[in-house]
């Protein structure tokens, strides 16, 4: 391969890498937080709740998060209270402050989107 060809290839590669980094949305702490909440939900909540907007296979004892998000009574505060109190049917999950905030941010992000299922 000729030297110029190597240079052109290298320039192209760098160009592509640059384009990819520009195309990616800028680091958004709120979005990172929400994605973290989703990750936690996939680990700790998914066996009892439908956590996303799409269908999820299985039987779920808890309400879908989409439905929770769209209940008029649901706010960051109400979710905080719920997740910090004891329940008969839902186990108390020991989430630290940041994990709880992230999960709440995730649930609230489902608000207003998609059909609220009964
Ligand atoms: C072992 C099953 C189980 C797991 C695991 C579980 N839940 Fe639940 N959850 C339930 C049940 C059952 C209910 C409905 C009964 C109730 O309200 O206590 C419920 C209700 C809820 C509600 C509804 C509150 C409302 O206002 O009606 C929220 C919010 C919730 N869960 C969040 C979570 C989150 C977040 C996680 C994971 C970090 C999680 N749950 C994990 C069983 C579970």
JSON list of C-alpha atoms and ligand atoms in Angstrom, two decimals:
[
{"chain": "A", "resi": 1, "resn": "UNK", "atom": "CA", "xyz": [0.00, 0.00, 0.00]},
{"chain": "A", "resi": 2, "resn": "UNK", "atom": "CA", "xyz": [1.39, 3.40, -0.86]},
{"chain": "A", "resi": 3, "resn": "UNK", "atom": "CA", "xyz": [2.16, 5.99, 1.79]},
{"chain": "A", "resi": 4, "resn": "UNK", "atom": "CA", "xyz": [-0.50, 8.37, 0.52]},
{"chain": "A", "resi": 5, "resn": "UNK", "atom": "CA", "xyz": [-3.06, 5.63, 0.59]},
{"chain": "A", "resi": 6, "resn": "UNK", "atom": "CA", "xyz": [-2.21, 4.90, 4.22]},
{"chain": "A", "resi": 7, "resn": "UNK", "atom": "CA", "xyz": [-2.53, 8.59, 4.98]},
{"chain": "A", "resi": 8, "resn": "UNK", "atom": "CA", "xyz": [-5.88, 8.82, 3.27]},
{"chain": "A", "resi": 9, "resn": "UNK", "atom": "CA", "xyz": [-7.10, 5.75, 5.13]},
{"chain": "A", "resi": 10, "resn": "UNK", "atom": "CA", "xyz": [-5.88, 7.16, 8.42]},
{"chain": "A", "resi": 11, "resn": "UNK", "atom": "CA", "xyz": [-7.58, 10.48, 7.72]},
{"chain": "A", "resi": 12, "resn": "UNK", "atom": "CA", "xyz": [-10.78, 8.66, 6.85]},
{"chain": "A", "resi": 13, "resn": "UNK", "atom": "CA", "xyz": [-10.64, 6.62, 10.04]},
{"chain": "A", "resi": 14, "resn": "UNK", "atom": "CA", "xyz": [-10.08, 9.71, 12.16]},
{"chain": "A", "resi": 15, "resn": "UNK", "atom": "CA", "xyz": [-12.87, 11.44, 10.28]},
{"chain": "A", "resi": 16, "resn": "UNK", "atom": "CA", "xyz": [-15.26, 8.60, 11.00]},
{"chain": "A", "resi": 17, "resn": "UNK", "atom": "CA", "xyz": [-14.33, 8.50, 14.67]},
{"chain": "A", "resi": 18, "resn": "UNK", "atom": "CA", "xyz": [-14.89, 12.24, 14.91]},
{"chain": "A", "resi": 19, "resn": "UNK", "atom": "CA", "xyz": [-18.22, 12.00, 13.15]},
{"chain": "A", "resi": 20, "resn": "UNK", "atom": "CA", "xyz": [-19.28, 9.20, 15.49]},
{"chain": "A", "resi": 21, "resn": "UNK", "atom": "CA", "xyz": [-18.36, 11.19, 18.55]},
{"chain": "A", "resi": 22, "resn": "UNK", "atom": "CA", "xyz": [-20.23, 14.25, 17.26]},
{"chain": "A", "resi": 23, "resn": "UNK", "atom": "CA", "xyz": [-23.28, 12.20, 16.30]},
{"chain": "A", "resi": 24, "resn": "UNK", "atom": "CA", "xyz": [-23.54, 10.78, 19.81]},
{"chain": "A", "resi": 25, "resn": "UNK", "atom": "CA", "xyz": [-25.66, 12.99, 22.01]},
{"chain": "A", "resi": 26, "resn": "UNK", "atom": "CA", "xyz": [-23.59, 15.05, 24.40]},
{"chain": "A", "resi": 27, "resn": "UNK", "atom": "CA", "xyz": [-23.19, 13.51, 27.84]},
{"chain": "A", "resi": 28, "resn": "UNK", "atom": "CA", "xyz": [-26.41, 14.32, 29.60]},
{"chain": "A", "resi": 29, "resn": "UNK", "atom": "CA", "xyz": [-26.37, 13.63, 33.33]},
{"chain": "A", "resi": 30, "resn": "UNK", "atom": "CA", "xyz": [-30.17, 13.42, 33.52]},
{"chain": "A", "resi": 31, "resn": "UNK", "atom": "CA", "xyz": [-30.23, 10.84, 30.74]},
{"chain": "A", "resi": 32, "resn": "UNK", "atom": "CA", "xyz": [-27.40, 8.86, 32.35]},
{"chain": "A", "resi": 33, "resn": "UNK", "atom": "CA", "xyz": [-29.34, 8.85, 35.59]},
{"chain": "A", "resi": 34, "resn": "UNK", "atom": "CA", "xyz": [-32.49, 7.63, 33.85]},
{"chain": "A", "resi": 35, "resn": "UNK", "atom": "CA", "xyz": [-30.58, 4.88, 32.04]},
{"chain": "A", "resi": 36, "resn": "UNK", "atom": "CA", "xyz": [-29.08, 3.82, 35.36]},
{"chain": "A", "resi": 37, "resn": "UNK", "atom": "CA", "xyz": [-32.61, 3.60, 36.75]},
{"chain": "A", "resi": 38, "resn": "UNK", "atom": "CA", "xyz": [-33.62, 1.42, 33.83]},
{"chain": "A", "resi": 39, "resn": "UNK", "atom": "CA", "xyz": [-30.62, -0.83, 34.46]},
{"chain": "A", "resi": 40, "resn": "UNK", "atom": "CA", "xyz": [-31.57, -1.19, 38.12]},
{"chain": "A", "resi": 41, "resn": "UNK", "atom": "CA", "xyz": [-35.15, -1.96, 37.11]},
{"chain": "A", "resi": 42, "resn": "UNK", "atom": "CA", "xyz": [-33.94, -4.72, 34.77]},
{"chain": "A", "resi": 43, "resn": "UNK", "atom": "CA", "xyz": [-32.09, -6.24, 37.71]},
{"chain": "A", "resi": 44, "resn": "UNK", "atom": "CA", "xyz": [-34.44, -5.75, 40.65]},
{"chain": "A", "resi": 45, "resn": "UNK", "atom": "CA", "xyz": [-37.94, -5.00, 39.45]},
{"chain": "A", "resi": 46, "resn": "UNK", "atom": "CA", "xyz": [-38.40, -6.87, 36.19]},
{"chain": "A", "resi": 47, "resn": "UNK", "atom": "CA", "xyz": [-39.54, -10.14, 37.72]},
{"chain": "A", "resi": 48, "resn": "UNK", "atom": "CA", "xyz": [-42.62, -8.47, 39.20]},
{"chain": "A", "resi": 49, "resn": "UNK", "atom": "CA", "xyz": [-43.24, -5.45, 36.97]},
{"chain": "A", "resi": 50, "resn": "UNK", "atom": "CA", "xyz": [-43.44, -4.75, 33.26]},
{"chain": "A", "resi": 51, "resn": "UNK", "atom": "CA", "xyz": [-40.77, -2.09, 33.32]},
{"chain": "A", "resi": 52, "resn": "UNK", "atom": "CA", "xyz": [-40.85, -0.66, 29.79]},
{"chain": "A", "resi": 53, "resn": "UNK", "atom": "CA", "xyz": [-43.29, 0.44, 27.14]},
{"chain": "A", "resi": 54, "resn": "UNK", "atom": "CA", "xyz": [-43.10, -2.74, 25.14]},
{"chain": "A", "resi": 55, "resn": "UNK", "atom": "CA", "xyz": [-44.52, -6.16, 25.89]},
{"chain": "A", "resi": 56, "resn": "UNK", "atom": "CA", "xyz": [-42.64, -8.29, 28.36]},
{"chain": "A", "resi": 57, "resn": "UNK", "atom": "CA", "xyz": [-43.14, -12.03, 28.66]},
{"chain": "A", "resi": 58, "resn": "UNK", "atom": "CA", "xyz": [-44.22, -13.51, 31.96]},
{"chain": "A", "resi": 59, "resn": "UNK", "atom": "CA", "xyz": [-46.63, -13.11, 34.84]},
{"chain": "A", "resi": 60, "resn": "UNK", "atom": "CA", "xyz": [-46.34, -9.99, 36.93]},
{"chain": "A", "resi": 61, "resn": "UNK", "atom": "CA", "xyz": [-47.63, -9.46, 40.43]},
{"chain": "A", "resi": 62, "resn": "UNK", "atom": "CA", "xyz": [-47.04, -5.70, 40.40]},
{"chain": "A", "resi": 63, "resn": "UNK", "atom": "CA", "xyz": [-48.50, -2.97, 38.19]},
{"chain": "A", "resi": 64, "resn": "UNK", "atom": "CA", "xyz": [-46.69, -2.05, 34.96]},
{"chain": "A", "resi": 65, "resn": "UNK", "atom": "CA", "xyz": [-44.39, 0.93, 35.45]},
{"chain": "A", "resi": 66, "resn": "UNK", "atom": "CA", "xyz": [-46.06, 2.63, 32.51]},
{"chain": "A", "resi": 67, "resn": "UNK", "atom": "CA", "xyz": [-49.35, 2.48, 34.37]},
{"chain": "A", "resi": 68, "resn": "UNK", "atom": "CA", "xyz": [-47.75, 3.65, 37.62]},
{"chain": "A", "resi": 69, "resn": "UNK", "atom": "CA", "xyz": [-46.12, 6.56, 35.76]},
{"chain": "A", "resi": 70, "resn": "UNK", "atom": "CA", "xyz": [-49.43, 7.62, 34.29]},
{"chain": "A", "resi": 71, "resn": "UNK", "atom": "CA", "xyz": [-51.46, 7.52, 37.47]},
{"chain": "A", "resi": 72, "resn": "UNK", "atom": "CA", "xyz": [-52.40, 11.10, 38.34]},
{"chain": "A", "resi": 73, "resn": "UNK", "atom": "CA", "xyz": [-51.22, 10.53, 41.91]},
{"chain": "A", "resi": 74, "resn": "UNK", "atom": "CA", "xyz": [-47.70, 9.52, 40.85]},
{"chain": "A", "resi": 75, "resn": "UNK", "atom": "CA", "xyz": [-44.98, 12.07, 41.54]},
{"chain": "A", "resi": 76, "resn": "UNK", "atom": "CA", "xyz": [-41.34, 11.86, 42.48]},
{"chain": "A", "resi": 77, "resn": "UNK", "atom": "CA", "xyz": [-42.47, 12.37, 46.04]},
{"chain": "A", "resi": 78, "resn": "UNK", "atom": "CA", "xyz": [-45.08, 9.61, 46.02]},
{"chain": "A", "resi": 79, "resn": "UNK", "atom": "CA", "xyz": [-42.60, 7.15, 44.53]},
{"chain": "A", "resi": 80, "resn": "UNK", "atom": "CA", "xyz": [-40.06, 8.13, 47.15]},
{"chain": "A", "resi": 81, "resn": "UNK", "atom": "CA", "xyz": [-42.54, 7.47, 49.91]},
{"chain": "A", "resi": 82, "resn": "UNK", "atom": "CA", "xyz": [-43.62, 4.18, 48.34]},
{"chain": "A", "resi": 83, "resn": "UNK", "atom": "CA", "xyz": [-40.11, 2.87, 47.87]},
{"chain": "A", "resi": 84, "resn": "UNK", "atom": "CA", "xyz": [-39.10, 3.77, 51.39]},
{"chain": "A", "resi": 85, "resn": "UNK", "atom": "CA", "xyz": [-42.03, 2.20, 53.15]},
{"chain": "A", "resi": 86, "resn": "UNK", "atom": "CA", "xyz": [-42.89, -1.39, 53.87]},
{"chain": "A", "resi": 87, "resn": "UNK", "atom": "CA", "xyz": [-45.48, -3.24, 51.88]},
{"chain": "A", "resi": 88, "resn": "UNK", "atom": "CA", "xyz": [-47.31, -6.43, 52.31]},
{"chain": "A", "resi": 89, "resn": "UNK", "atom": "CA", "xyz": [-47.02, -7.62, 48.75]},
{"chain": "A", "resi": 90, "resn": "UNK", "atom": "CA", "xyz": [-43.89, -5.95, 47.49]},
{"chain": "A", "resi": 91, "resn": "UNK", "atom": "CA", "xyz": [-40.62, -6.72, 49.22]},
{"chain": "A", "resi": 92, "resn": "UNK", "atom": "CA", "xyz": [-38.60, -3.85, 50.64]},
{"chain": "A", "resi": 93, "resn": "UNK", "atom": "CA", "xyz": [-35.74, -3.36, 48.26]},
{"chain": "A", "resi": 94, "resn": "UNK", "atom": "CA", "xyz": [-32.67, -1.93, 49.79]},
{"chain": "A", "resi": 95, "resn": "UNK", "atom": "CA", "xyz": [-31.76, 0.72, 47.29]},
{"chain": "A", "resi": 96, "resn": "UNK", "atom": "CA", "xyz": [-29.37, 3.48, 48.20]},
{"chain": "A", "resi": 97, "resn": "UNK", "atom": "CA", "xyz": [-30.43, 7.09, 47.75]},
{"chain": "A", "resi": 98, "resn": "UNK", "atom": "CA", "xyz": [-28.91, 7.42, 44.30]},
{"chain": "A", "resi": 99, "resn": "UNK", "atom": "CA", "xyz": [-30.31, 4.12, 43.04]},
{"chain": "A", "resi": 100, "resn": "UNK", "atom": "CA", "xyz": [-33.75, 5.08, 44.27]},
{"chain": "A", "resi": 101, "resn": "UNK", "atom": "CA", "xyz": [-33.56, 8.48, 42.58]},
{"chain": "A", "resi": 102, "resn": "UNK", "atom": "CA", "xyz": [-32.44, 6.81, 39.36]},
{"chain": "A", "resi": 103, "resn": "UNK", "atom": "CA", "xyz": [-35.30, 4.29, 39.39]},
{"chain": "A", "resi": 104, "resn": "UNK", "atom": "CA", "xyz": [-37.76, 7.09, 40.13]},
{"chain": "A", "resi": 105, "resn": "UNK", "atom": "CA", "xyz": [-36.35, 9.18, 37.27]},
{"chain": "A", "resi": 106, "resn": "UNK", "atom": "CA", "xyz": [-36.78, 6.18, 35.02]},
{"chain": "A", "resi": 107, "resn": "UNK", "atom": "CA", "xyz": [-40.39, 5.49, 36.06]},
{"chain": "A", "resi": 108, "resn": "UNK", "atom": "CA", "xyz": [-41.32, 9.17, 35.69]},
{"chain": "A", "resi": 109, "resn": "UNK", "atom": "CA", "xyz": [-39.78, 9.23, 32.23]},
{"chain": "A", "resi": 110, "resn": "UNK", "atom": "CA", "xyz": [-42.54, 6.85, 31.12]},
{"chain": "A", "resi": 111, "resn": "UNK", "atom": "CA", "xyz": [-45.18, 9.42, 32.04]},
{"chain": "A", "resi": 112, "resn": "UNK", "atom": "CA", "xyz": [-47.38, 10.61, 29.23]},
{"chain": "A", "resi": 113, "resn": "UNK", "atom": "CA", "xyz": [-46.06, 8.21, 26.62]},
{"chain": "A", "resi": 114, "resn": "UNK", "atom": "CA", "xyz": [-47.82, 5.22, 25.22]},
{"chain": "A", "resi": 115, "resn": "UNK", "atom": "CA", "xyz": [-51.23, 3.98, 26.23]},
{"chain": "A", "resi": 116, "resn": "UNK", "atom": "CA", "xyz": [-51.97, 3.83, 29.93]},
{"chain": "A", "resi": 117, "resn": "UNK", "atom": "CA", "xyz": [-53.10, 0.26, 30.30]},
{"chain": "A", "resi": 118, "resn": "UNK", "atom": "CA", "xyz": [-55.83, -0.55, 32.78]},
{"chain": "B", "resi": 1, "resn": "LIG", "atom": "C1", "xyz": [-41.36, -9.64, 44.36]},
{"chain": "B", "resi": 1, "resn": "LIG", "atom": "C2", "xyz": [-42.13, -8.77, 43.52]},
{"chain": "B", "resi": 1, "resn": "LIG", "atom": "C3", "xyz": [-41.77, -7.32, 43.39]},
{"chain": "B", "resi": 1, "resn": "LIG", "atom": "C4", "xyz": [-40.54, -6.76, 43.11]},
{"chain": "B", "resi": 1, "resn": "LIG", "atom": "C5", "xyz": [-39.20, -7.45, 42.98]},
{"chain": "B", "resi": 1, "resn": "LIG", "atom": "C6", "xyz": [-40.78, -5.36, 42.93]},
{"chain": "B", "resi": 1, "resn": "LIG", "atom": "N1", "xyz": [-42.10, -5.07, 43.11]},
{"chain": "B", "resi": 1, "resn": "LIG", "atom": "FE1", "xyz": [-42.97, -3.24, 42.99]},
{"chain": "B", "resi": 1, "resn": "LIG", "atom": "N2", "xyz": [-44.77, -4.04, 43.46]},
{"chain": "B", "resi": 1, "resn": "LIG", "atom": "C7", "xyz": [-45.02, -5.37, 43.67]},
{"chain": "B", "resi": 1, "resn": "LIG", "atom": "C8", "xyz": [-46.43, -5.55, 43.99]},
{"chain": "B", "resi": 1, "resn": "LIG", "atom": "C9", "xyz": [-47.10, -6.87, 44.32]},
{"chain": "B", "resi": 1, "resn": "LIG", "atom": "C10", "xyz": [-47.01, -4.27, 43.92]},
{"chain": "B", "resi": 1, "resn": "LIG", "atom": "C11", "xyz": [-48.47, -3.91, 44.16]},
{"chain": "B", "resi": 1, "resn": "LIG", "atom": "C12", "xyz": [-48.84, -3.98, 45.62]},
{"chain": "B", "resi": 1, "resn": "LIG", "atom": "C13", "xyz": [-48.48, -2.79, 46.36]},
{"chain": "B", "resi": 1, "resn": "LIG", "atom": "O1", "xyz": [-48.79, -1.68, 45.93]},
{"chain": "B", "resi": 1, "resn": "LIG", "atom": "O2", "xyz": [-47.89, -2.97, 47.45]},
{"chain": "B", "resi": 1, "resn": "LIG", "atom": "C14", "xyz": [-45.96, -3.35, 43.59]},
{"chain": "B", "resi": 1, "resn": "LIG", "atom": "C15", "xyz": [-46.12, -2.01, 43.42]},
{"chain": "B", "resi": 1, "resn": "LIG", "atom": "C16", "xyz": [-45.15, -1.11, 43.02]},
{"chain": "B", "resi": 1, "resn": "LIG", "atom": "C17", "xyz": [-45.37, 0.28, 42.77]},
{"chain": "B", "resi": 1, "resn": "LIG", "atom": "C18", "xyz": [-46.73, 0.94, 42.76]},
{"chain": "B", "resi": 1, "resn": "LIG", "atom": "C19", "xyz": [-46.93, 2.01, 43.72]},
{"chain": "B", "resi": 1, "resn": "LIG", "atom": "C20", "xyz": [-48.31, 2.56, 43.62]},
{"chain": "B", "resi": 1, "resn": "LIG", "atom": "O3", "xyz": [-48.43, 3.75, 43.87]},
{"chain": "B", "resi": 1, "resn": "LIG", "atom": "O4", "xyz": [-49.27, 1.81, 43.32]},
{"chain": "B", "resi": 1, "resn": "LIG", "atom": "C21", "xyz": [-44.17, 0.82, 42.44]},
{"chain": "B", "resi": 1, "resn": "LIG", "atom": "C22", "xyz": [-43.84, 2.26, 42.08]},
{"chain": "B", "resi": 1, "resn": "LIG", "atom": "C23", "xyz": [-43.20, -0.24, 42.49]},
{"chain": "B", "resi": 1, "resn": "LIG", "atom": "N3", "xyz": [-43.82, -1.41, 42.85]},
{"chain": "B", "resi": 1, "resn": "LIG", "atom": "C24", "xyz": [-41.85, -0.08, 42.21]},
{"chain": "B", "resi": 1, "resn": "LIG", "atom": "C25", "xyz": [-40.93, -1.10, 42.21]},
{"chain": "B", "resi": 1, "resn": "LIG", "atom": "C26", "xyz": [-39.53, -0.93, 41.88]},
{"chain": "B", "resi": 1, "resn": "LIG", "atom": "C27", "xyz": [-38.90, 0.40, 41.50]},
{"chain": "B", "resi": 1, "resn": "LIG", "atom": "C28", "xyz": [-38.95, -2.15, 41.99]},
{"chain": "B", "resi": 1, "resn": "LIG", "atom": "C29", "xyz": [-37.49, -2.49, 41.76]},
{"chain": "B", "resi": 1, "resn": "LIG", "atom": "C30", "xyz": [-36.50, -1.65, 42.36]},
{"chain": "B", "resi": 1, "resn": "LIG", "atom": "C31", "xyz": [-39.98, -3.09, 42.38]},
{"chain": "B", "resi": 1, "resn": "LIG", "atom": "N4", "xyz": [-41.17, -2.42, 42.49]},
{"chain": "B", "resi": 1, "resn": "LIG", "atom": "C32", "xyz": [-39.77, -4.45, 42.61]},
{"chain": "B", "resi": 1, "resn": "LIG", "atom": "C33", "xyz": [-44.10, -6.38, 43.63]},
{"chain": "B", "resi": 1, "resn": "LIG", "atom": "C34", "xyz": [-42.73, -6.24, 43.39]}
]
